[in-house]
């Protein structure tokens, strides 16, 4: 990535520094540099280029050779040669760089405390574009003509702001405004100073950021956080935090070096980290969990708000549950006036929504739960070229992907496609990603699920060839593409739910797969979901089904000893449903096994969001000891290995009643699942000779499960592949669909 990142001015400066003549030019295959001068200076120039490129540049290879001298005396940046639109990638939005932060707080600088300071190395990109190629006239900065000082910087190759499209200053650029909840301007002083005061007083302030609005509140103020929770529909999902700097982060969280590095990276994801005991943060921030999601300031406005204000702010996406993040000033006031007390807004429009990215550090590398701001839409480099494909992804955590040559352009996070707003956002994103990738693919890939909105949208597209990719196959292929591998592998897709080829709900799958096709070599032995969808919100139902499968009529007595069934449930009616098998879809879902285990261990019989109980069980397992793995059984039936996990759920119930510590049982449960997965994979290896295991699916967001499974598989001499750049959850499905469809068209 050497275009749009200040690479040519960097070459210009470096050549000048070494007193070399020549030229630099963007070309469709990269950057071409010609330098003329004594050999030793050219060598020094080249090593300088390789050792110290601009922060956002990525050099994949350099080739050099001698050409005839031209007798040049100056160094020049010349116009691009036959550069197609597709070759100039749109950069992701990048956090304010160190140099800009320094100027922001320098009373002598002309941009002192200016909330829109940026340069070639930092600032908004994707979120301000209205079209491609990237140029100020096609961004929301087009309405702010550059003043003479800014223009000088913009036109000077030696300046850090040479061709920085969002360049601005207090003279010519965007401005802040502080509004009251009715949308009228709050009279008084500087909006930042006022907002800081209001946050200190415990007010909820909606803050316009890079890719949308956040709701901000003082994280140390328990009443304020509670109030925000109640206003946000009482949901229990953890709130993200923004901390002043890395030292502040260290006061509330236990951080290792990799985590510190990720927090300070230019992409600035929300990082899930361990809470530090005694941290002065309201427990309402992430109830029931031992982790926080934290990030460092990534816009000048964030720096200004945190520098002299609260040390830690809750910064949660401003939206109703499951709706896309809010971006317009009027839209924000309309949608959020019942939640926010004040609005800190500005007149630089956000043209593309982009939620914060969410990652965790696993085995000393970043591991994504959501790949969005800071990363998207930078293309993922694949190991080979494919025909053009548009993939429309899954239904939850939706993203879309455009495949062109060896690049996969995976979109920012779109979210849950249940609302009309999210569906509009899907269509906007499809248009955007086609433009960014400069491709109008004639092949469209989608899921098998007939009720996914993305599937229906694919069917509605005219004049395209439709290819459908099974959900768990897409998971496995996404992880293969993520790791740059091809050929046949053993794919372990452990998931909530996905539509199976036989029309049943799959979710604990062992696939012998390549990019084009798969066979279902094994799966979790199917069990029933009493009440269908209700069983996802009420894990006790799944637990009862599994206990009954293993213990028969004894299940009822076990359940009452465990206090498994919530008050007020008509148990006769429930038993009737199970006996008659009405409203009882069959599933092989690993996600539901985790829910059932968490219910049996007393974490939650009813959840407020998917995987809530399983996340609490994972948190407890962190402090547990694994005495021994519990039982699982593998049998062969219907031509596939059947992994029976009802005995495991029953064993947890019995051990709990015998007084074994809950954290130890939670730990043993994870270990048992990991060993069971390695066991089944081992049998498939004996049958096939395949020794590469590929791990994907939402359950692998569970770090204990991921680490244990990797360890068990490696102990059995497997080569193990897990996600590196895209999420294991449904956020990666579009990539898998795209690559699978592309491979079929080769
Ligand atoms: Zn900068
Ligand atoms: Zn200016
Ligand atoms: Zn999935």
mmCIF file with all atom_site columns, N, CA and C in Angstrom, residues 567-630:
data_model
loop_
_atom_site.group_PDB
_atom_site.id
_atom_site.type_symbol
_atom_site.label_atom_id
_atom_site.label_alt_id
_atom_site.label_comp_id
_atom_site.label_asym_id
_atom_site.label_entity_id
_atom_site.label_seq_id
_atom_site.pdbx_PDB_ins_code
_atom_site.Cartn_x
_atom_site.Cartn_y
_atom_site.Cartn_z
_atom_site.occupancy
_atom_site.B_iso_or_equiv
_atom_site.pdbx_formal_charge
_atom_site.auth_seq_id
_atom_site.auth_comp_id
_atom_site.auth_asym_id
_atom_site.auth_atom_id
_atom_site.pdbx_PDB_model_num
ATOM 1   N N  . UNK A 1 567 ? -38.930 -19.677 37.563 1.00 0.00 ? 567 UNK A N  1
ATOM 2   C CA . UNK A 1 567 ? -40.272 -19.647 38.152 1.00 0.00 ? 567 UNK A CA 1
ATOM 3   C C  . UNK A 1 567 ? -41.296 -19.305 37.085 1.00 0.00 ? 567 UNK A C  1
ATOM 4   N N  . UNK A 1 568 ? -42.482 -19.867 37.254 1.00 0.00 ? 568 UNK A N  1
ATOM 5   C CA . UNK A 1 568 ? -43.582 -19.480 36.385 1.00 0.00 ? 568 UNK A CA 1
ATOM 6   C C  . UNK A 1 568 ? -43.658 -20.273 35.096 1.00 0.00 ? 568 UNK A C  1
ATOM 7   N N  . UNK A 1 569 ? -42.698 -21.191 34.884 1.00 0.00 ? 569 UNK A N  1
ATOM 8   C CA . UNK A 1 569 ? -42.749 -21.991 33.662 1.00 0.00 ? 569 UNK A CA 1
ATOM 9   C C  . UNK A 1 569 ? -43.763 -23.123 33.842 1.00 0.00 ? 569 UNK A C  1
ATOM 10  N N  . UNK A 1 570 ? -44.605 -23.299 32.843 1.00 0.00 ? 570 UNK A N  1
ATOM 11  C CA . UNK A 1 570 ? -45.565 -24.400 32.860 1.00 0.00 ? 570 UNK A CA 1
ATOM 12  C C  . UNK A 1 570 ? -44.838 -25.662 32.399 1.00 0.00 ? 570 UNK A C  1
ATOM 13  N N  . UNK A 1 571 ? -44.304 -26.407 33.381 1.00 0.00 ? 571 UNK A N  1
ATOM 14  C CA . UNK A 1 571 ? -43.413 -27.515 33.050 1.00 0.00 ? 571 UNK A CA 1
ATOM 15  C C  . UNK A 1 571 ? -44.161 -28.670 32.369 1.00 0.00 ? 571 UNK A C  1
ATOM 16  N N  . UNK A 1 572 ? -45.437 -28.821 32.720 1.00 0.00 ? 572 UNK A N  1
ATOM 17  C CA . UNK A 1 572 ? -46.222 -29.877 32.059 1.00 0.00 ? 572 UNK A CA 1
ATOM 18  C C  . UNK A 1 572 ? -46.314 -29.601 30.557 1.00 0.00 ? 572 UNK A C  1
ATOM 19  N N  . UNK A 1 573 ? -46.595 -28.350 30.250 1.00 0.00 ? 573 UNK A N  1
ATOM 20  C CA . UNK A 1 573 ? -46.706 -27.947 28.851 1.00 0.00 ? 573 UNK A CA 1
ATOM 21  C C  . UNK A 1 573 ? -45.369 -28.162 28.127 1.00 0.00 ? 573 UNK A C  1
ATOM 22  N N  . UNK A 1 574 ? -44.283 -27.774 28.827 1.00 0.00 ? 574 UNK A N  1
ATOM 23  C CA . UNK A 1 574 ? -42.940 -27.925 28.266 1.00 0.00 ? 574 UNK A CA 1
ATOM 24  C C  . UNK A 1 574 ? -42.649 -29.399 27.974 1.00 0.00 ? 574 UNK A C  1
ATOM 25  N N  . UNK A 1 575 ? -42.959 -30.264 28.955 1.00 0.00 ? 575 UNK A N  1
ATOM 26  C CA . UNK A 1 575 ? -42.723 -31.698 28.763 1.00 0.00 ? 575 UNK A CA 1
ATOM 27  C C  . UNK A 1 575 ? -43.539 -32.240 27.594 1.00 0.00 ? 575 UNK A C  1
ATOM 28  N N  . UNK A 1 576 ? -44.745 -31.702 27.474 1.00 0.00 ? 576 UNK A N  1
ATOM 29  C CA . UNK A 1 576 ? -45.637 -32.127 26.396 1.00 0.00 ? 576 UNK A CA 1
ATOM 30  C C  . UNK A 1 576 ? -45.006 -31.801 25.026 1.00 0.00 ? 576 UNK A C  1
ATOM 31  N N  . UNK A 1 577 ? -44.489 -30.588 24.929 1.00 0.00 ? 577 UNK A N  1
ATOM 32  C CA . UNK A 1 577 ? -43.808 -30.176 23.685 1.00 0.00 ? 577 UNK A CA 1
ATOM 33  C C  . UNK A 1 577 ? -42.686 -31.153 23.348 1.00 0.00 ? 577 UNK A C  1
ATOM 34  N N  . UNK A 1 578 ? -41.897 -31.475 24.382 1.00 0.00 ? 578 UNK A N  1
ATOM 35  C CA . UNK A 1 578 ? -40.743 -32.351 24.150 1.00 0.00 ? 578 UNK A CA 1
ATOM 36  C C  . UNK A 1 578 ? -41.200 -33.758 23.759 1.00 0.00 ? 578 UNK A C  1
ATOM 37  N N  . UNK A 1 579 ? -42.237 -34.258 24.458 1.00 0.00 ? 579 UNK A N  1
ATOM 38  C CA . UNK A 1 579 ? -42.719 -35.614 24.160 1.00 0.00 ? 579 UNK A CA 1
ATOM 39  C C  . UNK A 1 579 ? -43.239 -35.700 22.728 1.00 0.00 ? 579 UNK A C  1
ATOM 40  N N  . UNK A 1 580 ? -44.033 -34.698 22.366 1.00 0.00 ? 580 UNK A N  1
ATOM 41  C CA . UNK A 1 580 ? -44.659 -34.736 21.036 1.00 0.00 ? 580 UNK A CA 1
ATOM 42  C C  . UNK A 1 580 ? -43.737 -34.229 19.928 1.00 0.00 ? 580 UNK A C  1
ATOM 43  N N  . UNK A 1 581 ? -42.590 -33.659 20.370 1.00 0.00 ? 581 UNK A N  1
ATOM 44  C CA . UNK A 1 581 ? -41.633 -33.093 19.407 1.00 0.00 ? 581 UNK A CA 1
ATOM 45  C C  . UNK A 1 581 ? -42.277 -32.071 18.468 1.00 0.00 ? 581 UNK A C  1
ATOM 46  N N  . UNK A 1 582 ? -43.183 -31.267 19.000 1.00 0.00 ? 582 UNK A N  1
ATOM 47  C CA . UNK A 1 582 ? -43.679 -30.147 18.209 1.00 0.00 ? 582 UNK A CA 1
ATOM 48  C C  . UNK A 1 582 ? -42.861 -28.927 18.629 1.00 0.00 ? 582 UNK A C  1
ATOM 49  N N  . UNK A 1 583 ? -42.656 -28.013 17.723 1.00 0.00 ? 583 UNK A N  1
ATOM 50  C CA . UNK A 1 583 ? -41.842 -26.825 18.004 1.00 0.00 ? 583 UNK A CA 1
ATOM 51  C C  . UNK A 1 583 ? -40.474 -27.219 18.544 1.00 0.00 ? 583 UNK A C  1
ATOM 52  N N  . UNK A 1 584 ? -39.952 -28.332 18.039 1.00 0.00 ? 584 UNK A N  1
ATOM 53  C CA . UNK A 1 584 ? -38.664 -28.819 18.535 1.00 0.00 ? 584 UNK A CA 1
ATOM 54  C C  . UNK A 1 584 ? -37.709 -29.088 17.376 1.00 0.00 ? 584 UNK A C  1
ATOM 55  N N  . UNK A 1 585 ? -37.192 -28.039 16.724 1.00 0.00 ? 585 UNK A N  1
ATOM 56  C CA . UNK A 1 585 ? -36.253 -28.283 15.628 1.00 0.00 ? 585 UNK A CA 1
ATOM 57  C C  . UNK A 1 585 ? -34.995 -28.989 16.131 1.00 0.00 ? 585 UNK A C  1
ATOM 58  N N  . UNK A 1 586 ? -34.432 -29.820 15.257 1.00 0.00 ? 586 UNK A N  1
ATOM 59  C CA . UNK A 1 586 ? -33.199 -30.525 15.624 1.00 0.00 ? 586 UNK A CA 1
ATOM 60  C C  . UNK A 1 586 ? -32.006 -29.655 15.245 1.00 0.00 ? 586 UNK A C  1
ATOM 61  N N  . UNK A 1 587 ? -30.948 -29.740 16.053 1.00 0.00 ? 587 UNK A N  1
ATOM 62  C CA . UNK A 1 587 ? -29.751 -28.959 15.754 1.00 0.00 ? 587 UNK A CA 1
ATOM 63  C C  . UNK A 1 587 ? -28.490 -29.696 16.164 1.00 0.00 ? 587 UNK A C  1
ATOM 64  N N  . UNK A 1 588 ? -27.376 -29.318 15.552 1.00 0.00 ? 588 UNK A N  1
ATOM 65  C CA . UNK A 1 588 ? -26.069 -29.834 15.979 1.00 0.00 ? 588 UNK A CA 1
ATOM 66  C C  . UNK A 1 588 ? -25.212 -28.660 16.455 1.00 0.00 ? 588 UNK A C  1
ATOM 67  N N  . UNK A 1 589 ? -25.843 -27.625 17.022 1.00 0.00 ? 589 UNK A N  1
ATOM 68  C CA . UNK A 1 589 ? -25.151 -26.374 17.340 1.00 0.00 ? 589 UNK A CA 1
ATOM 69  C C  . UNK A 1 589 ? -24.226 -26.462 18.554 1.00 0.00 ? 589 UNK A C  1
ATOM 70  N N  . UNK A 1 590 ? -22.972 -26.086 18.359 1.00 0.00 ? 590 UNK A N  1
ATOM 71  C CA . UNK A 1 590 ? -22.044 -26.011 19.487 1.00 0.00 ? 590 UNK A CA 1
ATOM 72  C C  . UNK A 1 590 ? -22.405 -24.843 20.401 1.00 0.00 ? 590 UNK A C  1
ATOM 73  N N  . UNK A 1 591 ? -22.893 -23.761 19.837 1.00 0.00 ? 591 UNK A N  1
ATOM 74  C CA . UNK A 1 591 ? -23.274 -22.606 20.650 1.00 0.00 ? 591 UNK A CA 1
ATOM 75  C C  . UNK A 1 591 ? -24.314 -22.987 21.695 1.00 0.00 ? 591 UNK A C  1
ATOM 76  N N  . UNK A 1 592 ? -25.273 -23.807 21.273 1.00 0.00 ? 592 UNK A N  1
ATOM 77  C CA . UNK A 1 592 ? -26.334 -24.211 22.200 1.00 0.00 ? 592 UNK A CA 1
ATOM 78  C C  . UNK A 1 592 ? -25.797 -25.166 23.270 1.00 0.00 ? 592 UNK A C  1
ATOM 79  N N  . UNK A 1 593 ? -24.759 -25.959 22.936 1.00 0.00 ? 593 UNK A N  1
ATOM 80  C CA . UNK A 1 593 ? -24.128 -26.817 23.947 1.00 0.00 ? 593 UNK A CA 1
ATOM 81  C C  . UNK A 1 593 ? -23.494 -25.943 25.029 1.00 0.00 ? 593 UNK A C  1
ATOM 82  N N  . UNK A 1 594 ? -22.830 -24.850 24.609 1.00 0.00 ? 594 UNK A N  1
ATOM 83  C CA . UNK A 1 594 ? -22.236 -23.926 25.586 1.00 0.00 ? 594 UNK A CA 1
ATOM 84  C C  . UNK A 1 594 ? -23.327 -23.296 26.451 1.00 0.00 ? 594 UNK A C  1
ATOM 85  N N  . UNK A 1 595 ? -24.432 -22.897 25.830 1.00 0.00 ? 595 UNK A N  1
ATOM 86  C CA . UNK A 1 595 ? -25.551 -22.327 26.593 1.00 0.00 ? 595 UNK A CA 1
ATOM 87  C C  . UNK A 1 595 ? -26.041 -23.313 27.647 1.00 0.00 ? 595 UNK A C  1
ATOM 88  N N  . UNK A 1 596 ? -26.228 -24.578 27.211 1.00 0.00 ? 596 UNK A N  1
ATOM 89  C CA . UNK A 1 596 ? -26.766 -25.596 28.116 1.00 0.00 ? 596 UNK A CA 1
ATOM 90  C C  . UNK A 1 596 ? -25.824 -25.816 29.294 1.00 0.00 ? 596 UNK A C  1
ATOM 91  N N  . UNK A 1 597 ? -24.518 -25.886 29.013 1.00 0.00 ? 597 UNK A N  1
ATOM 92  C CA . UNK A 1 597 ? -23.537 -26.086 30.082 1.00 0.00 ? 597 UNK A CA 1
ATOM 93  C C  . UNK A 1 597 ? -23.598 -24.917 31.067 1.00 0.00 ? 597 UNK A C  1
ATOM 94  N N  . UNK A 1 598 ? -23.682 -23.695 30.541 1.00 0.00 ? 598 UNK A N  1
ATOM 95  C CA . UNK A 1 598 ? -23.719 -22.517 31.408 1.00 0.00 ? 598 UNK A CA 1
ATOM 96  C C  . UNK A 1 598 ? -24.993 -22.508 32.253 1.00 0.00 ? 598 UNK A C  1
ATOM 97  N N  . UNK A 1 599 ? -26.095 -22.985 31.693 1.00 0.00 ? 599 UNK A N  1
ATOM 98  C CA . UNK A 1 599 ? -27.345 -23.038 32.462 1.00 0.00 ? 599 UNK A CA 1
ATOM 99  C C  . UNK A 1 599 ? -27.227 -24.064 33.579 1.00 0.00 ? 599 UNK A C  1
ATOM 100 N N  . UNK A 1 600 ? -26.692 -25.251 33.249 1.00 0.00 ? 600 UNK A N  1
ATOM 101 C CA . UNK A 1 600 ? -26.554 -26.317 34.247 1.00 0.00 ? 600 UNK A CA 1
ATOM 102 C C  . UNK A 1 600 ? -25.607 -25.887 35.370 1.00 0.00 ? 600 UNK A C  1
ATOM 103 N N  . UNK A 1 601 ? -24.587 -25.078 35.020 1.00 0.00 ? 601 UNK A N  1
ATOM 104 C CA . UNK A 1 601 ? -23.651 -24.617 36.051 1.00 0.00 ? 601 UNK A CA 1
ATOM 105 C C  . UNK A 1 601 ? -24.183 -23.408 36.814 1.00 0.00 ? 601 UNK A C  1
ATOM 106 N N  . UNK A 1 602 ? -25.403 -22.979 36.505 1.00 0.00 ? 602 UNK A N  1
ATOM 107 C CA . UNK A 1 602 ? -26.044 -21.950 37.309 1.00 0.00 ? 602 UNK A CA 1
ATOM 108 C C  . UNK A 1 602 ? -25.711 -20.523 36.906 1.00 0.00 ? 602 UNK A C  1
ATOM 109 N N  . UNK A 1 603 ? -25.106 -20.318 35.725 1.00 0.00 ? 603 UNK A N  1
ATOM 110 C CA . UNK A 1 603 ? -24.797 -18.938 35.316 1.00 0.00 ? 603 UNK A CA 1
ATOM 111 C C  . UNK A 1 603 ? -26.074 -18.191 34.944 1.00 0.00 ? 603 UNK A C  1
ATOM 112 N N  . UNK A 1 604 ? -26.850 -18.770 34.043 1.00 0.00 ? 604 UNK A N  1
ATOM 113 C CA . UNK A 1 604 ? -28.078 -18.120 33.615 1.00 0.00 ? 604 UNK A CA 1
ATOM 114 C C  . UNK A 1 604 ? -28.998 -19.135 32.983 1.00 0.00 ? 604 UNK A C  1
ATOM 115 N N  . UNK A 1 605 ? -30.258 -19.103 33.341 1.00 0.00 ? 605 UNK A N  1
ATOM 116 C CA . UNK A 1 605 ? -31.240 -19.940 32.653 1.00 0.00 ? 605 UNK A CA 1
ATOM 117 C C  . UNK A 1 605 ? -31.861 -19.200 31.488 1.00 0.00 ? 605 UNK A C  1
ATOM 118 N N  . UNK A 1 606 ? -31.822 -17.853 31.585 1.00 0.00 ? 606 UNK A N  1
ATOM 119 C CA . UNK A 1 606 ? -32.392 -17.007 30.539 1.00 0.00 ? 606 UNK A CA 1
ATOM 120 C C  . UNK A 1 606 ? -31.349 -15.933 30.205 1.00 0.00 ? 606 UNK A C  1
ATOM 121 N N  . UNK A 1 607 ? -31.129 -15.654 28.912 1.00 0.00 ? 607 UNK A N  1
ATOM 122 C CA . UNK A 1 607 ? -30.109 -14.668 28.545 1.00 0.00 ? 607 UNK A CA 1
ATOM 123 C C  . UNK A 1 607 ? -30.736 -13.439 27.889 1.00 0.00 ? 607 UNK A C  1
ATOM 124 N N  . UNK A 1 608 ? -30.010 -12.331 27.962 1.00 0.00 ? 608 UNK A N  1
ATOM 125 C CA . UNK A 1 608 ? -30.479 -11.092 27.338 1.00 0.00 ? 608 UNK A CA 1
ATOM 126 C C  . UNK A 1 608 ? -29.901 -10.869 25.953 1.00 0.00 ? 608 UNK A C  1
ATOM 127 N N  . UNK A 1 609 ? -28.785 -11.533 25.664 1.00 0.00 ? 609 UNK A N  1
ATOM 128 C CA . UNK A 1 609 ? -28.252 -11.491 24.296 1.00 0.00 ? 609 UNK A CA 1
ATOM 129 C C  . UNK A 1 609 ? -27.544 -12.811 24.055 1.00 0.00 ? 609 UNK A C  1
ATOM 130 N N  . UNK A 1 610 ? -27.379 -13.163 22.786 1.00 0.00 ? 610 UNK A N  1
ATOM 131 C CA . UNK A 1 610 ? -26.832 -14.469 22.463 1.00 0.00 ? 610 UNK A CA 1
ATOM 132 C C  . UNK A 1 610 ? -25.449 -14.642 23.082 1.00 0.00 ? 610 UNK A C  1
ATOM 133 N N  . UNK A 1 611 ? -25.208 -15.825 23.660 1.00 0.00 ? 611 UNK A N  1
ATOM 134 C CA . UNK A 1 611 ? -23.915 -16.201 24.232 1.00 0.00 ? 611 UNK A CA 1
ATOM 135 C C  . UNK A 1 611 ? -23.589 -15.490 25.548 1.00 0.00 ? 611 UNK A C  1
ATOM 136 N N  . UNK A 1 612 ? -24.556 -14.765 26.129 1.00 0.00 ? 612 UNK A N  1
ATOM 137 C CA . UNK A 1 612 ? -24.281 -14.069 27.395 1.00 0.00 ? 612 UNK A CA 1
ATOM 138 C C  . UNK A 1 612 ? -23.849 -15.061 28.489 1.00 0.00 ? 612 UNK A C  1
ATOM 139 N N  . UNK A 1 613 ? -24.611 -16.152 28.646 1.00 0.00 ? 613 UNK A N  1
ATOM 140 C CA . UNK A 1 613 ? -24.288 -17.137 29.679 1.00 0.00 ? 613 UNK A CA 1
ATOM 141 C C  . UNK A 1 613 ? -22.943 -17.792 29.388 1.00 0.00 ? 613 UNK A C  1
ATOM 142 N N  . UNK A 1 614 ? -22.697 -18.083 28.116 1.00 0.00 ? 614 UNK A N  1
ATOM 143 C CA . UNK A 1 614 ? -21.438 -18.732 27.739 1.00 0.00 ? 614 UNK A CA 1
ATOM 144 C C  . UNK A 1 614 ? -20.248 -17.811 28.015 1.00 0.00 ? 614 UNK A C  1
ATOM 145 N N  . UNK A 1 615 ? -20.432 -16.489 27.819 1.00 0.00 ? 615 UNK A N  1
ATOM 146 C CA . UNK A 1 615 ? -19.354 -15.543 28.110 1.00 0.00 ? 615 UNK A CA 1
ATOM 147 C C  . UNK A 1 615 ? -19.060 -15.489 29.607 1.00 0.00 ? 615 UNK A C  1
ATOM 148 N N  . UNK A 1 616 ? -20.119 -15.579 30.404 1.00 0.00 ? 616 UNK A N  1
ATOM 149 C CA . UNK A 1 616 ? -19.903 -15.567 31.860 1.00 0.00 ? 616 UNK A CA 1
ATOM 150 C C  . UNK A 1 616 ? -19.210 -16.850 32.317 1.00 0.00 ? 616 UNK A C  1
ATOM 151 N N  . UNK A 1 617 ? -19.572 -17.954 31.659 1.00 0.00 ? 617 UNK A N  1
ATOM 152 C CA . UNK A 1 617 ? -18.924 -19.228 32.001 1.00 0.00 ? 617 UNK A CA 1
ATOM 153 C C  . UNK A 1 617 ? -17.444 -19.176 31.624 1.00 0.00 ? 617 UNK A C  1
ATOM 154 N N  . UNK A 1 618 ? -17.143 -18.587 30.480 1.00 0.00 ? 618 UNK A N  1
ATOM 155 C CA . UNK A 1 618 ? -15.737 -18.449 30.062 1.00 0.00 ? 618 UNK A CA 1
ATOM 156 C C  . UNK A 1 618 ? -14.964 -17.616 31.086 1.00 0.00 ? 618 UNK A C  1
ATOM 157 N N  . UNK A 1 619 ? -15.596 -16.516 31.548 1.00 0.00 ? 619 UNK A N  1
ATOM 158 C CA . UNK A 1 619 ? -14.946 -15.661 32.544 1.00 0.00 ? 619 UNK A CA 1
ATOM 159 C C  . UNK A 1 619 ? -14.639 -16.449 33.814 1.00 0.00 ? 619 UNK A C  1
ATOM 160 N N  . UNK A 1 620 ? -15.596 -17.292 34.250 1.00 0.00 ? 620 UNK A N  1
ATOM 161 C CA . UNK A 1 620 ? -15.387 -18.086 35.460 1.00 0.00 ? 620 UNK A CA 1
ATOM 162 C C  . UNK A 1 620 ? -14.294 -19.125 35.242 1.00 0.00 ? 620 UNK A C  1
ATOM 163 N N  . UNK A 1 621 ? -14.258 -19.696 34.034 1.00 0.00 ? 621 UNK A N  1
ATOM 164 C CA . UNK A 1 621 ? -13.291 -20.761 33.743 1.00 0.00 ? 621 UNK A CA 1
ATOM 165 C C  . UNK A 1 621 ? -11.852 -20.247 33.820 1.00 0.00 ? 621 UNK A C  1
ATOM 166 N N  . UNK A 1 622 ? -11.665 -18.925 33.599 1.00 0.00 ? 622 UNK A N  1
ATOM 167 C CA . UNK A 1 622 ? -10.321 -18.337 33.676 1.00 0.00 ? 622 UNK A CA 1
ATOM 168 C C  . UNK A 1 622 ? -9.664  -18.644 35.025 1.00 0.00 ? 622 UNK A C  1
ATOM 169 N N  . UNK A 1 623 ? -10.477 -18.677 36.095 1.00 0.00 ? 623 UNK A N  1
ATOM 170 C CA . UNK A 1 623 ? -9.901  -18.901 37.418 1.00 0.00 ? 623 UNK A CA 1
ATOM 171 C C  . UNK A 1 623 ? -10.064 -20.350 37.871 1.00 0.00 ? 623 UNK A C  1
ATOM 172 N N  . UNK A 1 624 ? -10.552 -21.209 36.969 1.00 0.00 ? 624 UNK A N  1
ATOM 173 C CA . UNK A 1 624 ? -10.775 -22.596 37.355 1.00 0.00 ? 624 UNK A CA 1
ATOM 174 C C  . UNK A 1 624 ? -9.569  -23.473 37.081 1.00 0.00 ? 624 UNK A C  1
ATOM 175 N N  . UNK A 1 625 ? -9.530  -24.625 37.766 1.00 0.00 ? 625 UNK A N  1
ATOM 176 C CA . UNK A 1 625 ? -8.483  -25.594 37.483 1.00 0.00 ? 625 UNK A CA 1
ATOM 177 C C  . UNK A 1 625 ? -9.110  -26.777 36.777 1.00 0.00 ? 625 UNK A C  1
ATOM 178 N N  . UNK A 1 626 ? -8.353  -27.318 35.832 1.00 0.00 ? 626 UNK A N  1
ATOM 179 C CA . UNK A 1 626 ? -8.890  -28.438 35.092 1.00 0.00 ? 626 UNK A CA 1
ATOM 180 C C  . UNK A 1 626 ? -8.319  -29.716 35.672 1.00 0.00 ? 626 UNK A C  1
ATOM 181 N N  . UNK A 1 627 ? -9.058  -30.357 36.567 1.00 0.00 ? 627 UNK A N  1
ATOM 182 C CA . UNK A 1 627 ? -8.610  -31.596 37.161 1.00 0.00 ? 627 UNK A CA 1
ATOM 183 C C  . UNK A 1 627 ? -8.475  -32.653 36.085 1.00 0.00 ? 627 UNK A C  1
ATOM 184 N N  . UNK A 1 628 ? -9.555  -32.944 35.434 1.00 0.00 ? 628 UNK A N  1
ATOM 185 C CA . UNK A 1 628 ? -9.535  -33.954 34.372 1.00 0.00 ? 628 UNK A CA 1
ATOM 186 C C  . UNK A 1 628 ? -10.640 -33.604 33.393 1.00 0.00 ? 628 UNK A C  1
ATOM 187 N N  . UNK A 1 629 ? -10.482 -34.054 32.158 1.00 0.00 ? 629 UNK A N  1
ATOM 188 C CA . UNK A 1 629 ? -11.546 -33.830 31.183 1.00 0.00 ? 629 UNK A CA 1
ATOM 189 C C  . UNK A 1 629 ? -12.710 -34.748 31.540 1.00 0.00 ? 629 UNK A C  1
ATOM 190 N N  . UNK A 1 630 ? -13.911 -34.308 31.252 1.00 0.00 ? 630 UNK A N  1
ATOM 191 C CA . UNK A 1 630 ? -15.097 -35.115 31.515 1.00 0.00 ? 630 UNK A CA 1
ATOM 192 C C  . UNK A 1 630 ? -15.372 -35.978 30.283 1.00 0.00 ? 630 UNK A C  1
#
